[in-house]
């Protein structure tokens, strides 16, 4: 068997086209959706992510503003900036690129965001709403994983989904989304026992462990659908390249469908950030009326 390669770039292009159309409608109503991105420090991977987000925002017509702050920025300074942005009606979405330097508390920063501008969906208000199945900003990566799954799995209801990883930004919100879609959900983590055997029970496997090529064909039930969230930078013959948490060529021999890295989940993350920014702009404009 050779698996279907799930094309995240194509799916993201579709979502971006819809988002761009929505931006046009908002602009016709006199609202220019805007996204402010804050980067603290000079982590090279974060720099690439921020550049990609800003570029994609510009492409769909979202006004994007960057705040690049030095690594020694104090937490007080960052919180004061966020407070000012929270109070600025022309700013609809605020994204603080993670990770932050060690001396800054990520939780303090996330909790300081106005939940209505929290387009990453990390504030506890949005996390709680998602957990309760209420409307909220859904974190962009799991939202993208769900959309890719919906493109290849006709009926999610009743499927057994195994998620490898329990982070706040991927694993836990992914579990909430799949539960909402009526899947039976198992979450695995570094202390779980029999990880491969539990994965082999799954109809759907979402891997967000940050371990290059952790998942091999013997972890996967024939015909399962596999979503690889991992982005790992490895050196191969002296060249840096990206690999996922799944050994693509090996798993492709047993899975029904799987996402490549790059070109799978990554583009969907950015596309959902744009969609969330448009949603934020629409909600805030409705509140003002
Ligand atoms: P974290 O490091 O925050 O979490 C990793 C999770 O995987 C933890 O829950 C950890 O368990 C678990 N884990 C680690 N090793 C194993 C193992 N051998 N078996 C089972 N579970 C394991 O990572 P993130 O969730 O932030 O990111 C995961 C990956 O996804 C990374 O490669 C990251 O770069 C990528 N990523 C990609 C995005 C995209 O747009 N495509 C967006 C966000 C992240 P424990 O909790 O016990 O430590």
Short mmCIF file of N, CA, C and O in Angstrom, two decimals, residues 22-156:
data_model
loop_
_atom_site.label_atom_id
_atom_site.label_comp_id
_atom_site.label_asym_id
_atom_site.label_seq_id
_atom_site.Cartn_x
_atom_site.Cartn_y
_atom_site.Cartn_z
N UNK A 22 -12.84 37.31 2.83
CA UNK A 22 -13.44 37.89 4.05
C UNK A 22 -12.79 39.23 4.40
O UNK A 22 -13.47 40.16 4.86
N UNK A 23 -11.48 39.33 4.17
CA UNK A 23 -10.79 40.60 4.41
C UNK A 23 -11.39 41.69 3.52
O UNK A 23 -11.66 42.81 3.95
N UNK A 24 -11.64 41.31 2.25
CA UNK A 24 -12.23 42.26 1.31
C UNK A 24 -13.59 42.76 1.79
O UNK A 24 -13.89 43.95 1.71
N UNK A 25 -14.39 41.85 2.35
CA UNK A 25 -15.72 42.24 2.83
C UNK A 25 -15.60 43.20 4.03
O UNK A 25 -16.33 44.18 4.13
N UNK A 26 -14.65 42.88 4.93
CA UNK A 26 -14.46 43.77 6.09
C UNK A 26 -13.99 45.16 5.64
O UNK A 26 -14.47 46.18 6.15
N UNK A 27 -13.10 45.16 4.67
CA UNK A 27 -12.58 46.46 4.20
C UNK A 27 -13.70 47.28 3.56
O UNK A 27 -13.74 48.51 3.70
N UNK A 28 -14.60 46.58 2.88
CA UNK A 28 -15.74 47.29 2.27
C UNK A 28 -16.60 47.94 3.35
O UNK A 28 -17.27 48.95 3.10
N UNK A 29 -16.56 47.37 4.56
CA UNK A 29 -17.29 47.96 5.69
C UNK A 29 -16.43 48.96 6.47
O UNK A 29 -16.78 49.35 7.58
N UNK A 30 -15.26 49.27 5.93
CA UNK A 30 -14.39 50.25 6.58
C UNK A 30 -13.51 49.70 7.68
O UNK A 30 -12.95 50.45 8.48
N UNK A 31 -13.39 48.36 7.76
CA UNK A 31 -12.56 47.75 8.82
C UNK A 31 -11.32 47.12 8.17
O UNK A 31 -11.46 46.28 7.28
N UNK A 32 -10.15 47.53 8.62
CA UNK A 32 -8.92 46.92 8.11
C UNK A 32 -8.40 45.95 9.17
O UNK A 32 -7.89 46.37 10.21
N UNK A 33 -8.56 44.62 8.95
CA UNK A 33 -8.10 43.67 9.96
C UNK A 33 -6.60 43.81 10.20
O UNK A 33 -5.84 43.96 9.24
N UNK A 34 -6.20 43.77 11.46
CA UNK A 34 -4.77 43.96 11.71
C UNK A 34 -4.25 42.96 12.74
O UNK A 34 -4.95 42.58 13.68
N UNK A 35 -3.03 42.54 12.50
CA UNK A 35 -2.35 41.55 13.35
C UNK A 35 -1.03 42.14 13.82
O UNK A 35 -0.22 42.57 12.98
N UNK A 36 -0.83 42.17 15.12
CA UNK A 36 0.46 42.62 15.65
C UNK A 36 1.23 41.40 16.16
O UNK A 36 0.70 40.60 16.93
N UNK A 37 2.47 41.26 15.68
CA UNK A 37 3.30 40.12 16.07
C UNK A 37 4.47 40.65 16.90
O UNK A 37 5.15 41.59 16.50
N UNK A 38 4.67 40.04 18.07
CA UNK A 38 5.77 40.46 18.94
C UNK A 38 6.81 39.33 19.00
O UNK A 38 6.48 38.18 19.29
N UNK A 39 8.05 39.70 18.70
CA UNK A 39 9.15 38.73 18.79
C UNK A 39 10.17 39.27 19.78
O UNK A 39 10.67 40.39 19.61
N UNK A 40 10.49 38.49 20.79
CA UNK A 40 11.50 38.91 21.77
C UNK A 40 12.74 38.03 21.58
O UNK A 40 12.63 36.80 21.67
N UNK A 41 13.88 38.67 21.32
CA UNK A 41 15.12 37.90 21.16
C UNK A 41 15.38 37.58 19.70
O UNK A 41 14.67 38.04 18.80
N UNK A 42 16.42 36.75 19.47
CA UNK A 42 16.85 36.53 18.09
C UNK A 42 16.96 35.04 17.74
O UNK A 42 17.85 34.63 17.02
N UNK A 43 16.01 34.25 18.27
CA UNK A 43 15.99 32.83 17.93
C UNK A 43 15.75 32.69 16.42
O UNK A 43 14.76 33.22 15.89
N UNK A 44 16.66 32.00 15.69
CA UNK A 44 16.54 31.98 14.23
C UNK A 44 15.24 31.32 13.74
O UNK A 44 14.64 31.79 12.78
N UNK A 45 14.79 30.24 14.42
CA UNK A 45 13.56 29.57 13.98
C UNK A 45 12.36 30.52 14.17
O UNK A 45 11.52 30.66 13.27
N UNK A 46 12.32 31.21 15.31
CA UNK A 46 11.22 32.15 15.57
C UNK A 46 11.22 33.27 14.55
O UNK A 46 10.17 33.72 14.09
N UNK A 47 12.43 33.70 14.18
CA UNK A 47 12.55 34.77 13.19
C UNK A 47 11.90 34.34 11.86
O UNK A 47 11.15 35.10 11.25
N UNK A 48 12.15 33.10 11.45
CA UNK A 48 11.56 32.58 10.20
C UNK A 48 10.04 32.52 10.34
O UNK A 48 9.30 32.94 9.44
N UNK A 49 9.55 32.00 11.48
CA UNK A 49 8.10 31.89 11.68
C UNK A 49 7.43 33.27 11.59
O UNK A 49 6.41 33.43 10.96
N UNK A 50 8.05 34.25 12.26
CA UNK A 50 7.46 35.59 12.28
C UNK A 50 7.46 36.18 10.87
O UNK A 50 6.46 36.76 10.42
N UNK A 51 8.57 36.01 10.15
CA UNK A 51 8.62 36.56 8.78
C UNK A 51 7.53 35.93 7.92
O UNK A 51 6.86 36.61 7.15
N UNK A 52 7.35 34.60 8.06
CA UNK A 52 6.32 33.91 7.26
C UNK A 52 4.92 34.42 7.60
O UNK A 52 4.09 34.62 6.72
N UNK A 53 4.67 34.62 8.89
CA UNK A 53 3.34 35.08 9.31
C UNK A 53 3.06 36.47 8.78
O UNK A 53 1.97 36.75 8.26
N UNK A 54 4.04 37.35 8.89
CA UNK A 54 3.85 38.73 8.43
C UNK A 54 3.65 38.75 6.92
O UNK A 54 2.77 39.44 6.39
N UNK A 55 4.43 37.95 6.21
CA UNK A 55 4.31 37.91 4.74
C UNK A 55 2.92 37.39 4.33
O UNK A 55 2.27 37.96 3.46
N UNK A 56 2.48 36.31 4.99
CA UNK A 56 1.17 35.73 4.65
C UNK A 56 0.06 36.74 4.94
O UNK A 56 -0.89 36.88 4.17
N UNK A 57 0.18 37.46 6.06
CA UNK A 57 -0.83 38.47 6.41
C UNK A 57 -0.92 39.51 5.30
O UNK A 57 -2.02 39.86 4.84
N UNK A 58 0.22 39.99 4.86
CA UNK A 58 0.22 41.00 3.80
C UNK A 58 -0.44 40.46 2.53
O UNK A 58 -1.20 41.15 1.86
N UNK A 59 -0.16 39.19 2.22
CA UNK A 59 -0.73 38.59 1.00
C UNK A 59 -2.26 38.56 1.02
O UNK A 59 -2.89 38.69 -0.02
N UNK A 60 -2.85 38.34 2.21
CA UNK A 60 -4.32 38.27 2.25
C UNK A 60 -4.94 39.63 2.58
O UNK A 60 -6.15 39.73 2.72
N UNK A 61 -4.11 40.66 2.71
CA UNK A 61 -4.64 42.01 2.92
C UNK A 61 -4.79 42.41 4.37
O UNK A 61 -5.39 43.44 4.68
N UNK A 62 -4.24 41.59 5.28
CA UNK A 62 -4.28 41.94 6.72
C UNK A 62 -3.12 42.89 7.00
O UNK A 62 -1.98 42.64 6.57
N UNK A 63 -3.41 43.96 7.72
CA UNK A 63 -2.35 44.89 8.11
C UNK A 63 -1.52 44.21 9.20
O UNK A 63 -2.08 43.79 10.22
N UNK A 64 -0.23 44.06 8.97
CA UNK A 64 0.57 43.37 10.00
C UNK A 64 1.65 44.30 10.52
O UNK A 64 2.32 45.00 9.75
N UNK A 65 1.78 44.30 11.83
CA UNK A 65 2.76 45.18 12.48
C UNK A 65 3.67 44.30 13.33
O UNK A 65 3.20 43.44 14.07
N UNK A 66 4.98 44.52 13.17
CA UNK A 66 5.94 43.71 13.93
C UNK A 66 6.56 44.54 15.04
O UNK A 66 6.91 45.69 14.82
N UNK A 67 6.69 43.93 16.21
CA UNK A 67 7.48 44.54 17.29
C UNK A 67 8.62 43.57 17.57
O UNK A 67 8.38 42.48 18.09
N UNK A 68 9.82 43.96 17.20
CA UNK A 68 10.99 43.11 17.47
C UNK A 68 11.73 43.71 18.67
O UNK A 68 12.23 44.84 18.58
N UNK A 69 11.77 42.95 19.74
CA UNK A 69 12.36 43.47 20.98
C UNK A 69 13.64 42.68 21.30
O UNK A 69 13.71 41.47 21.02
N UNK A 70 14.63 43.34 21.92
CA UNK A 70 15.87 42.63 22.24
C UNK A 70 15.65 41.54 23.30
O UNK A 70 14.69 41.60 24.07
N UNK A 71 16.57 40.55 23.32
CA UNK A 71 16.44 39.40 24.23
C UNK A 71 16.40 39.83 25.69
O UNK A 71 15.82 39.14 26.53
N UNK A 72 17.02 40.98 26.01
CA UNK A 72 17.04 41.41 27.43
C UNK A 72 15.84 42.29 27.80
O UNK A 72 15.84 42.90 28.86
N UNK A 73 14.82 42.31 26.96
CA UNK A 73 13.60 43.07 27.29
C UNK A 73 13.03 42.55 28.61
O UNK A 73 12.95 41.34 28.82
N UNK A 74 12.62 43.48 29.48
CA UNK A 74 12.07 43.02 30.76
C UNK A 74 10.62 42.58 30.59
O UNK A 74 9.93 43.01 29.65
N UNK A 75 10.17 41.73 31.51
CA UNK A 75 8.78 41.28 31.47
C UNK A 75 7.83 42.48 31.61
O UNK A 75 6.81 42.54 30.93
N UNK A 76 8.22 43.43 32.46
CA UNK A 76 7.37 44.61 32.67
C UNK A 76 7.17 45.37 31.37
O UNK A 76 6.08 45.81 31.04
N UNK A 77 8.28 45.51 30.62
CA UNK A 77 8.20 46.25 29.35
C UNK A 77 7.27 45.53 28.38
O UNK A 77 6.42 46.15 27.74
N UNK A 78 7.40 44.21 28.31
CA UNK A 78 6.56 43.43 27.39
C UNK A 78 5.09 43.53 27.80
O UNK A 78 4.21 43.74 26.96
N UNK A 79 4.83 43.42 29.11
CA UNK A 79 3.44 43.50 29.59
C UNK A 79 2.85 44.89 29.32
O UNK A 79 1.67 45.01 28.97
N UNK A 80 3.69 45.92 29.44
CA UNK A 80 3.20 47.28 29.18
C UNK A 80 2.85 47.44 27.70
O UNK A 80 1.84 48.06 27.34
N UNK A 81 3.67 46.85 26.83
CA UNK A 81 3.37 46.91 25.39
C UNK A 81 2.04 46.20 25.10
O UNK A 81 1.20 46.72 24.36
N UNK A 82 1.86 45.03 25.70
CA UNK A 82 0.62 44.27 25.45
C UNK A 82 -0.59 45.04 25.98
O UNK A 82 -1.64 45.11 25.32
N UNK A 83 -0.42 45.69 27.12
CA UNK A 83 -1.54 46.47 27.67
C UNK A 83 -1.92 47.59 26.70
O UNK A 83 -3.11 47.83 26.45
N UNK A 84 -0.91 48.23 26.12
CA UNK A 84 -1.19 49.31 25.16
C UNK A 84 -1.90 48.74 23.92
O UNK A 84 -2.85 49.34 23.41
N UNK A 85 -1.44 47.59 23.45
CA UNK A 85 -2.06 46.98 22.26
C UNK A 85 -3.49 46.51 22.56
O UNK A 85 -4.38 46.62 21.73
N UNK A 86 -3.69 45.99 23.78
CA UNK A 86 -5.05 45.58 24.19
C UNK A 86 -6.01 46.77 24.09
O UNK A 86 -7.17 46.61 23.70
N UNK A 87 -5.50 47.95 24.43
CA UNK A 87 -6.36 49.14 24.46
C UNK A 87 -6.46 49.86 23.13
O UNK A 87 -7.20 50.84 23.01
N UNK A 88 -5.73 49.39 22.13
CA UNK A 88 -5.71 50.06 20.82
C UNK A 88 -6.76 49.42 19.90
O UNK A 88 -6.60 48.29 19.45
N UNK A 89 -7.81 50.16 19.61
CA UNK A 89 -8.94 49.59 18.85
C UNK A 89 -8.55 49.22 17.41
O UNK A 89 -9.25 48.42 16.77
N UNK A 90 -7.43 49.76 16.91
CA UNK A 90 -7.04 49.42 15.53
C UNK A 90 -6.29 48.08 15.48
O UNK A 90 -6.01 47.57 14.39
N UNK A 91 -5.96 47.51 16.63
CA UNK A 91 -5.26 46.21 16.68
C UNK A 91 -6.29 45.12 16.98
O UNK A 91 -6.91 45.13 18.04
N UNK A 92 -6.47 44.18 16.05
CA UNK A 92 -7.48 43.13 16.26
C UNK A 92 -6.89 41.84 16.81
O UNK A 92 -7.53 41.14 17.60
N UNK A 93 -5.68 41.51 16.38
CA UNK A 93 -5.05 40.27 16.84
C UNK A 93 -3.65 40.56 17.37
O UNK A 93 -2.92 41.39 16.81
N UNK A 94 -3.29 39.89 18.47
CA UNK A 94 -1.93 40.02 19.03
C UNK A 94 -1.34 38.63 19.15
O UNK A 94 -1.97 37.72 19.72
N UNK A 95 -0.14 38.47 18.60
CA UNK A 95 0.54 37.18 18.71
C UNK A 95 1.91 37.40 19.32
O UNK A 95 2.67 38.23 18.82
N UNK A 96 2.19 36.71 20.40
CA UNK A 96 3.54 36.77 20.99
C UNK A 96 4.23 35.47 20.59
O UNK A 96 3.79 34.37 20.97
N UNK A 97 5.29 35.59 19.80
CA UNK A 97 5.97 34.39 19.32
C UNK A 97 6.67 33.68 20.49
O UNK A 97 7.42 34.29 21.23
N UNK A 98 6.39 32.39 20.63
CA UNK A 98 7.02 31.57 21.66
C UNK A 98 8.14 30.76 21.02
O UNK A 98 8.07 30.49 19.83
N UNK A 99 9.16 30.35 21.73
CA UNK A 99 9.36 30.57 23.17
C UNK A 99 9.87 31.97 23.47
O UNK A 99 10.49 32.61 22.62
N UNK A 100 9.64 32.41 24.72
CA UNK A 100 10.17 33.69 25.18
C UNK A 100 11.48 33.42 25.94
O UNK A 100 11.71 32.31 26.42
N UNK A 101 12.33 34.45 26.06
CA UNK A 101 13.54 34.27 26.88
C UNK A 101 13.16 33.79 28.29
O UNK A 101 12.08 34.12 28.78
N UNK A 102 14.07 33.05 28.90
CA UNK A 102 13.79 32.39 30.19
C UNK A 102 13.32 33.32 31.30
O UNK A 102 12.56 32.90 32.18
N UNK A 103 13.79 34.58 31.29
CA UNK A 103 13.45 35.48 32.41
C UNK A 103 12.01 36.00 32.30
O UNK A 103 11.55 36.71 33.19
N UNK A 104 11.32 35.65 31.22
CA UNK A 104 9.94 36.14 31.05
C UNK A 104 8.99 34.95 31.21
O UNK A 104 9.18 33.89 30.60
N UNK A 105 7.95 35.14 32.02
CA UNK A 105 6.98 34.07 32.25
C UNK A 105 5.99 34.02 31.09
O UNK A 105 5.24 34.98 30.86
N UNK A 106 6.00 32.89 30.36
CA UNK A 106 5.07 32.76 29.22
C UNK A 106 3.63 32.85 29.68
O UNK A 106 2.80 33.47 29.03
N UNK A 107 3.36 32.24 30.84
CA UNK A 107 1.99 32.26 31.34
C UNK A 107 1.53 33.69 31.65
O UNK A 107 0.41 34.08 31.32
N UNK A 108 2.42 34.46 32.29
CA UNK A 108 2.05 35.85 32.63
C UNK A 108 1.75 36.63 31.35
O UNK A 108 0.81 37.42 31.29
N UNK A 109 2.53 36.38 30.33
CA UNK A 109 2.36 37.11 29.06
C UNK A 109 1.05 36.66 28.38
O UNK A 109 0.25 37.50 27.95
N UNK A 110 0.83 35.37 28.31
CA UNK A 110 -0.38 34.87 27.65
C UNK A 110 -1.63 35.37 28.37
O UNK A 110 -2.60 35.81 27.77
N UNK A 111 -1.57 35.34 29.71
CA UNK A 111 -2.75 35.76 30.49
C UNK A 111 -2.98 37.27 30.42
O UNK A 111 -4.06 37.75 30.76
N UNK A 112 -1.95 38.02 29.99
CA UNK A 112 -2.11 39.48 29.91
C UNK A 112 -2.82 39.89 28.62
O UNK A 112 -3.26 41.04 28.48
N UNK A 113 -2.95 38.96 27.66
CA UNK A 113 -3.61 39.30 26.39
C UNK A 113 -5.11 39.46 26.60
O UNK A 113 -5.72 38.71 27.37
N UNK A 114 -5.69 40.42 25.89
CA UNK A 114 -7.15 40.48 25.85
C UNK A 114 -7.63 39.21 25.13
O UNK A 114 -7.24 38.97 23.98
N UNK A 115 -8.46 38.37 25.78
CA UNK A 115 -8.87 37.11 25.13
C UNK A 115 -9.50 37.33 23.75
O UNK A 115 -9.42 36.45 22.89
N UNK A 116 -10.09 38.51 23.54
CA UNK A 116 -10.71 38.79 22.23
C UNK A 116 -9.67 39.03 21.14
O UNK A 116 -9.99 39.03 19.96
N UNK A 117 -8.42 39.30 21.56
CA UNK A 117 -7.34 39.55 20.59
C UNK A 117 -6.35 38.38 20.54
O UNK A 117 -5.35 38.44 19.84
N UNK A 118 -6.64 37.35 21.32
CA UNK A 118 -5.74 36.20 21.48
C UNK A 118 -5.91 35.22 20.30
O UNK A 118 -6.50 34.16 20.43
N UNK A 119 -5.37 35.61 19.15
CA UNK A 119 -5.61 34.84 17.92
C UNK A 119 -4.87 33.49 17.90
O UNK A 119 -5.13 32.65 17.04
N UNK A 120 -3.97 33.29 18.86
CA UNK A 120 -3.33 31.97 19.01
C UNK A 120 -4.21 31.02 19.82
O UNK A 120 -3.98 29.82 19.84
N UNK A 121 -5.16 31.57 20.55
CA UNK A 121 -6.07 30.73 21.35
C UNK A 121 -5.42 30.11 22.57
O UNK A 121 -5.84 29.05 23.03
N UNK A 122 -4.41 30.80 23.14
CA UNK A 122 -3.67 30.22 24.28
C UNK A 122 -4.16 30.74 25.64
O UNK A 122 -3.82 30.19 26.68
N UNK A 123 -4.90 31.87 25.66
CA UNK A 123 -5.37 32.43 26.93
C UNK A 123 -6.34 31.45 27.60
O UNK A 123 -7.12 30.78 26.91
N UNK A 124 -6.30 31.38 28.94
CA UNK A 124 -7.11 30.38 29.63
C UNK A 124 -8.61 30.56 29.34
O UNK A 124 -9.37 29.59 29.37
N UNK A 125 -9.03 31.78 29.03
CA UNK A 125 -10.44 32.01 28.67
C UNK A 125 -10.79 31.20 27.40
O UNK A 125 -11.82 30.53 27.34
N UNK A 126 -9.89 31.27 26.40
CA UNK A 126 -10.15 30.53 25.15
C UNK A 126 -9.94 29.03 25.35
O UNK A 126 -10.69 28.22 24.79
N UNK A 127 -8.94 28.67 26.16
CA UNK A 127 -8.70 27.25 26.43
C UNK A 127 -9.91 26.63 27.12
O UNK A 127 -10.38 25.54 26.76
N UNK A 128 -10.45 27.37 28.11
CA UNK A 128 -11.61 26.88 28.85
C UNK A 128 -12.84 26.75 27.95
O UNK A 128 -13.58 25.77 28.03
N UNK A 129 -13.04 27.76 27.09
CA UNK A 129 -14.19 27.71 26.18
C UNK A 129 -14.07 26.51 25.25
O UNK A 129 -15.04 25.80 25.01
N UNK A 130 -12.85 26.28 24.74
CA UNK A 130 -12.66 25.13 23.84
C UNK A 130 -12.96 23.82 24.57
O UNK A 130 -13.64 22.94 24.06
N UNK A 131 -12.46 23.74 25.82
CA UNK A 131 -12.68 22.51 26.59
C UNK A 131 -14.17 22.26 26.83
O UNK A 131 -14.62 21.12 26.90
N UNK A 132 -14.94 23.34 26.95
CA UNK A 132 -16.38 23.20 27.19
C UNK A 132 -17.19 23.14 25.90
O UNK A 132 -18.41 23.11 25.94
N UNK A 133 -16.49 23.19 24.77
CA UNK A 133 -17.19 23.12 23.48
C UNK A 133 -17.88 24.43 23.13
O UNK A 133 -18.80 24.45 22.31
N UNK A 134 -17.43 25.54 23.76
CA UNK A 134 -18.04 26.86 23.47
C UNK A 134 -17.24 27.56 22.38
O UNK A 134 -16.07 27.22 22.16
N UNK A 135 -17.83 28.58 21.72
CA UNK A 135 -17.06 29.30 20.70
C UNK A 135 -15.81 29.93 21.31
O UNK A 135 -15.87 30.46 22.43
N UNK A 136 -14.70 29.85 20.61
CA UNK A 136 -13.44 30.38 21.14
C UNK A 136 -12.47 30.51 19.98
O UNK A 136 -12.74 30.02 18.88
N UNK A 137 -11.34 31.18 20.23
CA UNK A 137 -10.25 31.09 19.25
C UNK A 137 -9.59 29.73 19.44
O UNK A 137 -9.15 29.40 20.55
N UNK A 138 -9.52 28.97 18.38
CA UNK A 138 -8.94 27.63 18.45
C UNK A 138 -7.46 27.74 18.06
O UNK A 138 -7.14 28.37 17.05
N UNK A 139 -6.55 27.17 18.86
CA UNK A 139 -5.13 27.22 18.49
C UNK A 139 -4.91 26.75 17.04
O UNK A 139 -5.52 25.78 16.59
N UNK A 140 -4.05 27.48 16.34
CA UNK A 140 -3.96 27.36 14.88
C UNK A 140 -3.47 25.99 14.41
O UNK A 140 -3.96 25.48 13.39
N UNK A 141 -2.53 25.39 15.11
CA UNK A 141 -1.99 24.11 14.63
C UNK A 141 -3.02 22.98 14.75
O UNK A 141 -3.29 22.30 13.76
N UNK A 142 -3.62 22.77 15.93
CA UNK A 142 -4.64 21.71 15.97
C UNK A 142 -5.84 22.00 15.08
O UNK A 142 -6.42 21.07 14.51
N UNK A 143 -6.20 23.28 14.92
CA UNK A 143 -7.30 23.60 13.99
C UNK A 143 -6.93 23.11 12.59
O UNK A 143 -7.76 22.50 11.89
N UNK A 144 -5.69 23.35 12.19
CA UNK A 144 -5.24 22.91 10.86
C UNK A 144 -5.21 21.40 10.74
O UNK A 144 -5.59 20.84 9.70
N UNK A 145 -4.78 20.72 11.81
CA UNK A 145 -4.76 19.24 11.78
C UNK A 145 -6.17 18.71 11.58
O UNK A 145 -6.39 17.78 10.80
N UNK A 146 -7.14 19.30 12.30
CA UNK A 146 -8.53 18.84 12.19
C UNK A 146 -9.04 19.03 10.75
O UNK A 146 -9.66 18.14 10.17
N UNK A 147 -8.74 20.19 10.17
CA UNK A 147 -9.20 20.44 8.79
C UNK A 147 -8.58 19.44 7.81
O UNK A 147 -9.26 18.95 6.91
N UNK A 148 -7.31 19.12 8.01
CA UNK A 148 -6.67 18.13 7.12
C UNK A 148 -7.33 16.76 7.30
O UNK A 148 -7.56 16.04 6.33
N UNK A 149 -7.63 16.42 8.55
CA UNK A 149 -8.31 15.13 8.80
C UNK A 149 -9.68 15.10 8.14
O UNK A 149 -10.07 14.10 7.52
N UNK A 150 -10.40 16.22 8.26
CA UNK A 150 -11.75 16.26 7.67
C UNK A 150 -11.69 16.10 6.15
O UNK A 150 -12.64 15.62 5.55
N UNK A 151 -10.55 16.47 5.57
CA UNK A 151 -10.39 16.33 4.11
C UNK A 151 -10.21 14.89 3.66
O UNK A 151 -10.45 14.57 2.49
N UNK A 152 -9.78 14.01 4.57
CA UNK A 152 -9.50 12.62 4.15
C UNK A 152 -10.33 11.57 4.90
O UNK A 152 -10.40 10.42 4.45
N UNK A 153 -10.91 11.95 6.03
CA UNK A 153 -11.71 10.98 6.79
C UNK A 153 -13.18 11.39 6.65
O UNK A 153 -13.57 12.48 7.09
N UNK A 154 -13.98 10.53 6.02
CA UNK A 154 -15.36 10.90 5.72
C UNK A 154 -16.16 11.14 7.01
O UNK A 154 -16.93 12.09 7.10
N UNK A 155 -15.94 10.32 8.01
CA UNK A 155 -16.75 10.40 9.23
C UNK A 155 -15.81 10.26 10.43
O UNK A 155 -15.30 9.16 10.70
N UNK A 156 -15.58 11.34 11.15
CA UNK A 156 -14.67 11.25 12.31
C UNK A 156 -15.35 10.58 13.50
O UNK A 156 -14.70 9.94 14.33
#
